[in-house]
Coordinates of C-alpha atoms in Angstrom, one line a residue:
M1 CA -27.7 -12.7 -51.3
I2 CA -25.5 -10.2 -49.5
L3 CA -22.4 -12.4 -50.4
Q4 CA -23.6 -12.4 -54.0
E5 CA -23.6 -8.6 -54.0
V6 CA -20.1 -8.5 -52.5
K7 CA -18.8 -11.0 -55.2
N8 CA -20.3 -8.8 -57.9
G9 CA -18.3 -5.9 -56.5
N10 CA -21.5 -4.0 -55.4
L11 CA -20.4 -3.0 -51.9
E12 CA -23.0 -0.3 -51.4
A13 CA -25.9 -2.7 -52.1
A14 CA -24.6 -5.2 -49.6
I15 CA -24.2 -2.4 -47.0
D16 CA -27.8 -1.2 -47.6
Q17 CA -29.2 -4.7 -47.1
L18 CA -27.2 -5.1 -43.7
L19 CA -28.3 -1.6 -42.7
N20 CA -32.0 -2.7 -43.1
V21 CA -31.3 -5.8 -41.0
E22 CA -29.6 -3.6 -38.4
K23 CA -32.6 -1.2 -38.3
Q24 CA -35.0 -4.1 -37.7
M25 CA -32.8 -5.6 -35.0
R26 CA -32.3 -2.2 -33.3
F27 CA -36.0 -1.5 -33.2
A28 CA -36.7 -4.9 -31.9
G29 CA -34.1 -4.4 -29.1
D30 CA -32.2 -7.5 -30.2
V31 CA -28.7 -6.8 -28.8
A32 CA -26.9 -9.9 -30.3
G33 CA -28.5 -9.3 -33.7
T34 CA -27.7 -5.5 -33.8
K35 CA -24.1 -6.2 -32.8
K36 CA -23.7 -8.8 -35.5
A37 CA -25.2 -6.5 -38.1
V38 CA -22.9 -3.5 -37.3
T39 CA -19.7 -5.7 -37.1
D40 CA -20.6 -7.4 -40.5
I41 CA -20.9 -3.9 -42.1
L42 CA -17.5 -2.9 -40.8
Q43 CA -16.0 -6.3 -41.9
L44 CA -17.4 -5.8 -45.4
C45 CA -15.7 -2.3 -45.7
F46 CA -12.5 -3.7 -44.3
E47 CA -12.3 -6.6 -46.7
A48 CA -13.1 -4.3 -49.6
K49 CA -10.2 -2.0 -48.2
D50 CA -12.7 0.9 -48.6
W51 CA -11.4 3.0 -45.7
K52 CA -13.5 6.1 -46.6
S53 CA -16.7 4.0 -46.4
L54 CA -15.5 2.4 -43.1
N55 CA -15.1 5.8 -41.5
E56 CA -18.5 7.0 -42.8
Q57 CA -20.3 3.8 -41.6
I58 CA -18.8 4.1 -38.2
V59 CA -20.1 7.7 -37.8
N60 CA -23.6 6.9 -39.4
L61 CA -24.1 3.8 -37.2
S62 CA -23.2 5.6 -34.0
K63 CA -25.7 8.4 -34.7
K64 CA -28.7 6.1 -35.5
R65 CA -31.8 6.8 -33.3
G66 CA -31.9 4.6 -30.2
Q67 CA -28.6 2.9 -31.1
L68 CA -27.7 0.3 -28.4
K69 CA -24.7 0.8 -26.2
Q70 CA -23.5 -2.7 -26.8
A71 CA -23.6 -2.3 -30.6
V72 CA -21.4 1.0 -30.3
T73 CA -19.0 -0.8 -28.0
A74 CA -18.7 -3.8 -30.3
M75 CA -18.3 -1.5 -33.3
V76 CA -15.5 0.5 -31.8
Q77 CA -13.7 -2.6 -30.4
Q78 CA -13.8 -4.2 -33.9
A79 CA -12.7 -1.1 -35.7
M80 CA -9.6 -0.8 -33.3
H81 CA -8.3 -4.1 -34.7
Y82 CA -8.2 -2.5 -38.2
I83 CA -5.9 0.3 -37.1
D84 CA -2.7 -1.7 -37.6
E85 CA -3.9 -3.0 -41.0
T86 CA -4.2 0.5 -42.5
P87 CA -2.1 0.9 -45.7
D88 CA -0.6 4.3 -44.7
L89 CA -0.1 6.7 -41.9
E90 CA -2.8 9.2 -43.1
T91 CA -5.4 6.5 -43.2
R92 CA -4.5 5.3 -39.8
I93 CA -4.8 8.8 -38.3
E94 CA -8.1 9.3 -40.0
L95 CA -9.5 6.1 -38.6
I96 CA -8.3 6.8 -35.1
K97 CA -9.8 10.3 -35.3
T98 CA -13.2 8.9 -36.4
L99 CA -13.2 6.4 -33.6
N100 CA -12.1 9.1 -31.1
S101 CA -15.0 11.4 -32.1
V102 CA -17.5 8.5 -31.9
S103 CA -16.4 7.4 -28.4
A104 CA -16.1 11.0 -27.1
G105 CA -18.4 11.6 -24.1
K106 CA -19.5 7.9 -23.9
I107 CA -18.7 6.3 -20.6
Y108 CA -19.2 2.8 -21.9
V109 CA -16.4 3.2 -24.4
E110 CA -14.0 5.4 -22.2
I111 CA -11.3 2.7 -22.0
E112 CA -11.3 2.3 -25.8
R113 CA -11.0 6.1 -26.2
A114 CA -8.1 6.2 -23.8
R115 CA -6.3 3.5 -25.9
L116 CA -7.0 5.4 -29.1
I117 CA -5.6 8.7 -27.7
K118 CA -2.5 6.7 -26.6
K119 CA -2.0 5.4 -30.2
L120 CA -2.5 8.8 -31.7
S121 CA -0.1 10.4 -29.2
K122 CA 2.5 7.9 -30.1
I123 CA 2.2 8.7 -33.8
K124 CA 2.5 12.4 -33.0
E125 CA 5.6 11.7 -30.9
E126 CA 7.2 9.7 -33.8
Q127 CA 6.6 12.8 -36.0
G128 CA 8.5 14.9 -33.5
L129 CA 5.3 16.8 -32.2
I130 CA 6.1 16.2 -28.5
A131 CA 3.9 19.2 -27.3
E132 CA 0.8 18.0 -29.3
A133 CA 1.3 14.4 -28.0
A134 CA 1.5 15.6 -24.4
D135 CA -1.7 17.7 -24.8
L136 CA -3.6 14.8 -26.4
M137 CA -2.6 12.5 -23.4
Q138 CA -3.6 15.1 -20.7
E139 CA -7.2 15.2 -22.1
V140 CA -7.9 11.8 -20.5
A141 CA -8.2 11.3 -16.7
V142 CA -7.8 7.5 -16.5
E143 CA -7.7 7.5 -12.6
T144 CA -11.6 7.9 -12.8
F145 CA -12.1 4.8 -14.9
G146 CA -13.5 2.1 -12.7
A147 CA -13.3 -0.7 -15.3
M148 CA -9.7 -0.1 -16.4
A149 CA -7.0 -2.5 -14.9
K150 CA -4.8 -1.0 -12.3
T151 CA -1.6 -1.7 -14.3
E152 CA -3.0 -0.1 -17.5
K153 CA -4.0 3.1 -15.4
I154 CA -0.5 3.4 -14.1
A155 CA 1.1 2.8 -17.4
F156 CA -1.1 5.5 -18.9
I157 CA -0.3 8.1 -16.2
L158 CA 3.4 7.3 -16.5
E159 CA 3.2 8.0 -20.2
Q160 CA 1.6 11.3 -19.4
V161 CA 4.5 12.2 -17.0
R162 CA 7.1 11.1 -19.5
L163 CA 5.7 13.3 -22.3
C164 CA 5.6 16.3 -19.8
L165 CA 9.2 15.7 -18.9
D166 CA 10.2 15.5 -22.6
R167 CA 8.6 18.9 -23.2
Q168 CA 10.3 20.1 -20.0
D169 CA 6.9 20.9 -18.4
Y170 CA 8.2 20.0 -14.8
V171 CA 5.2 21.5 -13.0
R172 CA 2.6 19.4 -14.8
A173 CA 4.9 16.3 -14.5
Q174 CA 4.9 16.7 -10.7
I175 CA 1.1 17.1 -10.6
L176 CA 0.5 14.0 -12.7
S177 CA 3.0 11.9 -10.8
R178 CA 1.1 12.6 -7.5
K179 CA -1.9 10.7 -9.0
I180 CA 0.3 7.5 -8.4
S181 CA 0.9 6.6 -4.7
P182 CA 4.2 4.7 -4.2
R183 CA 2.4 2.3 -1.9
V184 CA 0.5 0.9 -4.8
F185 CA 3.7 -0.9 -6.0
D186 CA 4.1 -2.7 -2.6
I187 CA 0.8 -4.6 -2.9
D188 CA 1.3 -8.3 -3.1
S189 CA 0.0 -9.3 -6.5
S190 CA 0.4 -13.0 -5.7
K191 CA -2.7 -12.9 -3.5
E192 CA -5.9 -14.2 -5.0
K193 CA -8.1 -11.6 -6.6
K194 CA -11.5 -11.2 -4.8
K195 CA -14.5 -12.3 -6.9
P196 CA -16.5 -9.2 -7.9
K197 CA -19.8 -8.9 -6.1
E198 CA -23.1 -8.5 -8.0
G199 CA -23.4 -4.9 -9.2
D200 CA -19.6 -4.1 -9.0
N201 CA -17.8 -2.9 -12.1
V202 CA -16.0 -5.8 -13.9
V203 CA -12.4 -4.8 -14.4
E204 CA -11.0 -5.5 -17.8
E205 CA -7.8 -7.5 -18.4
P206 CA -5.0 -5.1 -19.5
P207 CA -3.5 -5.5 -23.0
A208 CA -0.5 -7.7 -23.5
D209 CA 1.9 -4.8 -24.0
I210 CA 1.4 -3.4 -20.5
P211 CA 4.3 -4.1 -18.2
S212 CA 4.0 -5.9 -14.9
L213 CA 3.6 -3.9 -11.6
L214 CA 7.3 -4.3 -10.7
E215 CA 8.4 -3.2 -14.1
L216 CA 6.1 -0.1 -13.7
K217 CA 7.6 0.6 -10.4
R218 CA 11.0 0.9 -12.0
I219 CA 9.7 3.1 -14.8
Y220 CA 8.0 5.3 -12.2
Y221 CA 11.1 5.9 -10.2
E222 CA 13.3 6.4 -13.2
L223 CA 10.8 9.2 -14.3
M224 CA 10.9 10.7 -10.8
I225 CA 14.8 10.6 -10.9
R226 CA 14.5 12.7 -14.2
Y227 CA 12.2 15.2 -12.4
Y228 CA 14.4 15.5 -9.3
F229 CA 17.6 15.7 -11.3
H230 CA 16.2 19.0 -12.9
N231 CA 16.0 20.4 -9.3
N232 CA 19.3 18.8 -8.1
D233 CA 17.4 17.3 -5.3
Y234 CA 20.0 14.7 -4.5
L235 CA 18.2 13.2 -1.4
E236 CA 15.1 12.4 -3.4
I237 CA 17.2 10.9 -6.2
C238 CA 18.9 8.7 -3.7
R239 CA 15.5 7.5 -2.3
C240 CA 14.3 6.8 -5.8
Y241 CA 17.4 4.6 -6.5
K242 CA 16.9 3.0 -3.1
A243 CA 13.4 2.0 -4.2
I244 CA 14.7 0.6 -7.5
Y245 CA 17.4 -1.3 -5.6
E246 CA 14.6 -3.1 -3.5
I247 CA 13.0 -4.5 -6.6
P248 CA 13.5 -8.4 -6.5
S249 CA 14.6 -8.7 -10.2
I250 CA 17.3 -6.0 -9.6
R251 CA 18.6 -7.6 -6.3
E252 CA 19.0 -11.0 -8.1
N253 CA 21.3 -9.7 -10.8
P254 CA 24.7 -8.2 -9.7
S255 CA 25.2 -6.5 -13.0
Q256 CA 22.1 -4.5 -12.3
W257 CA 22.3 -3.8 -8.5
I258 CA 26.0 -2.8 -8.3
P259 CA 25.5 0.3 -10.6
V260 CA 22.3 1.2 -8.6
L261 CA 24.2 0.8 -5.3
R262 CA 27.0 3.0 -6.6
K263 CA 24.4 5.7 -7.5
I264 CA 22.8 5.4 -4.0
C265 CA 26.3 6.0 -2.4
W266 CA 27.1 8.9 -4.7
Y267 CA 23.8 10.7 -4.1
L268 CA 23.9 10.1 -0.4
I269 CA 27.2 11.9 -0.2
L270 CA 26.0 14.7 -2.5
A271 CA 22.8 15.2 -0.3
P272 CA 22.9 18.0 2.3
H273 CA 23.3 16.8 5.9
D274 CA 20.0 16.3 7.6
P275 CA 18.2 13.5 9.7
M276 CA 16.8 11.8 6.6
Q277 CA 20.2 11.7 5.0
S278 CA 21.8 10.4 8.2
S279 CA 19.2 7.6 8.5
L280 CA 19.7 6.5 4.8
L281 CA 23.5 6.6 5.4
S282 CA 23.2 4.3 8.3
S283 CA 20.9 1.8 6.6
T284 CA 23.2 1.7 3.5
L285 CA 26.2 1.0 5.6
E286 CA 24.4 -2.0 7.1
D287 CA 23.8 -3.4 3.6
K288 CA 25.9 -6.7 3.1
N289 CA 26.1 -6.0 -0.7
L290 CA 28.2 -2.9 0.0
S291 CA 31.2 -5.2 0.7
E292 CA 31.2 -5.9 -3.1
I293 CA 32.3 -2.3 -3.7
P294 CA 34.8 -1.7 -0.8
K295 CA 35.9 1.8 -2.1
F296 CA 32.3 3.1 -1.6
R297 CA 32.0 1.4 1.8
L298 CA 35.3 3.2 2.9
L299 CA 33.8 6.5 1.5
L300 CA 30.6 6.3 3.4
K301 CA 32.5 5.3 6.6
Q302 CA 34.7 8.4 6.3
L303 CA 31.5 10.5 6.3
V304 CA 30.2 8.7 9.3
T305 CA 33.5 9.0 11.3
M306 CA 33.9 12.4 13.0
E307 CA 37.3 13.2 11.5
V308 CA 38.4 15.9 9.0
I309 CA 38.6 14.7 5.4
Q310 CA 41.3 16.1 3.2
W311 CA 39.6 17.1 -0.1
T312 CA 42.7 16.8 -2.3
S313 CA 43.5 13.2 -1.2
L314 CA 39.8 12.2 -1.5
W315 CA 39.3 13.6 -5.0
S316 CA 42.6 12.0 -6.3
S317 CA 41.3 8.6 -5.0
Y318 CA 37.8 8.8 -6.3
K319 CA 38.1 11.0 -9.4
D320 CA 38.2 8.0 -11.8
E321 CA 35.2 6.5 -10.1
F322 CA 33.3 9.7 -10.3
E323 CA 34.1 10.1 -14.1
N324 CA 33.3 6.4 -14.6
E325 CA 29.7 7.0 -13.6
K326 CA 28.9 8.3 -17.2
N327 CA 29.2 4.8 -18.5
M328 CA 27.1 3.3 -15.7
L329 CA 23.3 2.8 -15.4
G330 CA 21.6 6.2 -15.0
G331 CA 24.4 8.2 -16.7
S332 CA 26.6 10.9 -15.2
L333 CA 26.0 12.6 -11.9
G334 CA 25.5 16.1 -13.5
D335 CA 27.6 19.1 -14.2
K336 CA 27.3 20.6 -10.8
A337 CA 28.0 17.3 -8.9
A338 CA 31.8 17.8 -8.6
E339 CA 31.3 21.3 -7.0
D340 CA 28.5 19.9 -4.7
L341 CA 30.8 17.0 -3.6
K342 CA 33.5 19.5 -2.5
Q343 CA 30.8 21.6 -0.7
R344 CA 29.5 18.5 1.2
I345 CA 33.0 17.5 2.3
I346 CA 33.6 21.1 3.6
E347 CA 30.3 21.0 5.4
H348 CA 31.3 17.7 7.0
N349 CA 34.6 19.1 8.1
I350 CA 33.0 22.2 9.6
L351 CA 30.6 20.0 11.6
V352 CA 33.6 17.9 12.8
V353 CA 35.4 21.1 14.0
S354 CA 32.3 22.4 15.8
R355 CA 32.1 19.0 17.7
Y356 CA 35.7 19.3 19.0
Y357 CA 36.1 23.1 19.4
S358 CA 33.9 25.5 21.4
R359 CA 36.1 28.5 20.1
I360 CA 38.6 28.6 17.2
T361 CA 40.3 31.3 15.2
L362 CA 39.3 31.7 11.6
K363 CA 42.9 31.3 10.4
R364 CA 43.1 27.9 12.1
L365 CA 39.7 26.8 10.8
A366 CA 40.8 27.8 7.3
E367 CA 43.9 25.6 7.7
L368 CA 41.9 22.6 8.8
L369 CA 39.5 23.0 5.9
C370 CA 42.3 23.6 3.3
L371 CA 40.7 26.9 2.3
T372 CA 41.5 30.7 2.5
V373 CA 40.1 32.7 5.3
Q374 CA 37.5 34.3 3.1
E375 CA 36.2 31.0 1.7
A376 CA 36.1 29.4 5.2
E377 CA 34.0 32.3 6.4
K378 CA 31.7 32.1 3.4
H379 CA 31.0 28.4 3.9
L380 CA 30.5 28.8 7.6
S381 CA 28.1 31.7 7.1
E382 CA 26.0 29.6 4.6
M383 CA 25.7 26.7 7.1
V384 CA 24.6 29.2 9.9
V385 CA 22.0 30.7 7.6
S386 CA 20.7 27.3 6.6
K387 CA 20.5 26.4 10.3
A388 CA 22.8 23.4 9.9
L389 CA 25.0 24.8 12.5
V390 CA 25.0 27.4 15.4
A391 CA 28.0 29.7 15.3
K392 CA 29.0 33.3 15.9
I393 CA 32.0 35.1 14.2
D394 CA 33.9 37.9 16.0
R395 CA 35.4 39.4 12.8
P396 CA 37.7 42.1 14.4
V397 CA 39.3 39.4 16.6
G398 CA 39.0 36.7 14.1
I399 CA 37.5 34.1 16.5
V400 CA 34.6 31.6 15.8
C401 CA 32.4 30.6 18.7
F402 CA 30.5 27.3 18.3
Q403 CA 28.6 27.5 21.7
V404 CA 24.8 27.2 21.3
A405 CA 23.0 30.4 22.4
K406 CA 20.7 29.7 25.3
D407 CA 17.1 30.8 25.4
S408 CA 16.1 33.2 28.3
N409 CA 13.8 30.6 29.7
E410 CA 16.6 28.0 29.7
I411 CA 18.9 30.4 31.6
L412 CA 16.3 31.2 34.2
N413 CA 15.6 27.4 34.6
S414 CA 19.3 26.7 35.1
W415 CA 19.5 29.5 37.7
A416 CA 16.5 28.1 39.5
V417 CA 18.1 24.7 39.6
I418 CA 21.4 26.1 40.9
L419 CA 19.6 28.1 43.6
E420 CA 17.7 25.0 44.6
K421 CA 20.9 23.0 45.0
L422 CA 22.6 25.9 47.0
L423 CA 19.7 26.1 49.5
D424 CA 19.8 22.3 49.9
L425 CA 23.4 22.5 50.8
V426 CA 22.8 25.4 53.3
E427 CA 20.0 23.4 55.0
K428 CA 22.1 20.3 55.3
S429 CA 25.1 22.3 56.8
C430 CA 22.7 23.9 59.3
H431 CA 21.4 20.6 60.3
Q432 CA 24.9 19.2 60.7
I433 CA 26.0 22.2 62.8
H434 CA 22.9 21.9 65.0
K435 CA 23.7 18.2 65.5
E436 CA 27.3 18.8 66.5
T437 CA 26.1 21.5 69.0
M438 CA 23.7 19.1 70.7
V439 CA 26.3 16.4 70.9
H440 CA 28.9 18.8 72.4
K441 CA 26.3 20.1 75.1
A442 CA 25.4 16.6 76.1
A443 CA 29.1 15.8 76.6
L444 CA 29.6 18.8 78.8
K445 CA 26.7 17.9 81.1
V446 CA 28.2 14.4 81.7

């Protein structure tokens, strides 16, 4: 009878008949029957291409007294399949907004709501409304969803981070990125999944368009590189490239790992000297793959060797390599990178000089650094202020002293040790004198 009404073109009569069936099933508590009735109603509207009626029926059915959760879930899931079949963008947005309003505040359809918001934000982004898209995505806290797959959660948060970076909201991007622990990417996915116990939430399978965990790891670190690039935090950028370099799919393909390894070398050199930078430098030098790019191996060895590096000769040798990074994976090293590279070479040279000299004139220091006296003094002062080096400058005389200033406790302790050694010597001397006296007296008696 319902089919007859549809064939006659009387859609409203067919829907009314199905609504009566749905009401009977709902009052009887028949879950399967109610689900079938609501899905049939939506299917009729979809086949008739009556999108206005479809939206109205979704809202009406969700507001019915005592409506079953399973029926609402089935209805939302079925309507989501119709989104891609909509004739135009306006109809698509209207349907998404209807489903979004129906699923708002309902825990049993929270995953569907998150997916709907993601679709809507993508549409907003395509329209050039980045700020609106980012605001939409931030409404959803997927980390609290127990039934959502781990990879889908990570992909959703990464999308939130990307949109924040696109709108240059770096503070919120950092807050969102902290929701993902880097350790989650190191979990062995090959291990068998534990069977859920009775009463546990059943985790849904992620959609087919969600990338694998290792692909998400790469996306995560690429986004973090964008964030650290804004702050010119070269050491953190280097650590991100190091993590990308460790991905098996990258390590297996030379065309992918060579550009990444080049970036690791450059950012290691650009990073300020500290224990973490020294540790990364040592581990990178031990990498066998570095032999494939000998110029970079030589560059890193120069930094490790305690010898003064001539900036002019170094820049003439590596300028082409530096400029070539624009065409490599990850893009150029930044506008400030060339200045920072010179700064790091000067800092390295000052550390070398401090290792070999306890006192040196400013004029001689400037000659070794290939700088003017004023520039040498400026760079030395900056290193002292940042506590990378201990030094004192006697400006009237023009002498730099690299000796470490001792604490008062250290001076007292050294004095105490010296006094103790002195008293030991006095005691041994007295003992030897007394012994010689006794021997001499015994010889006289004989």
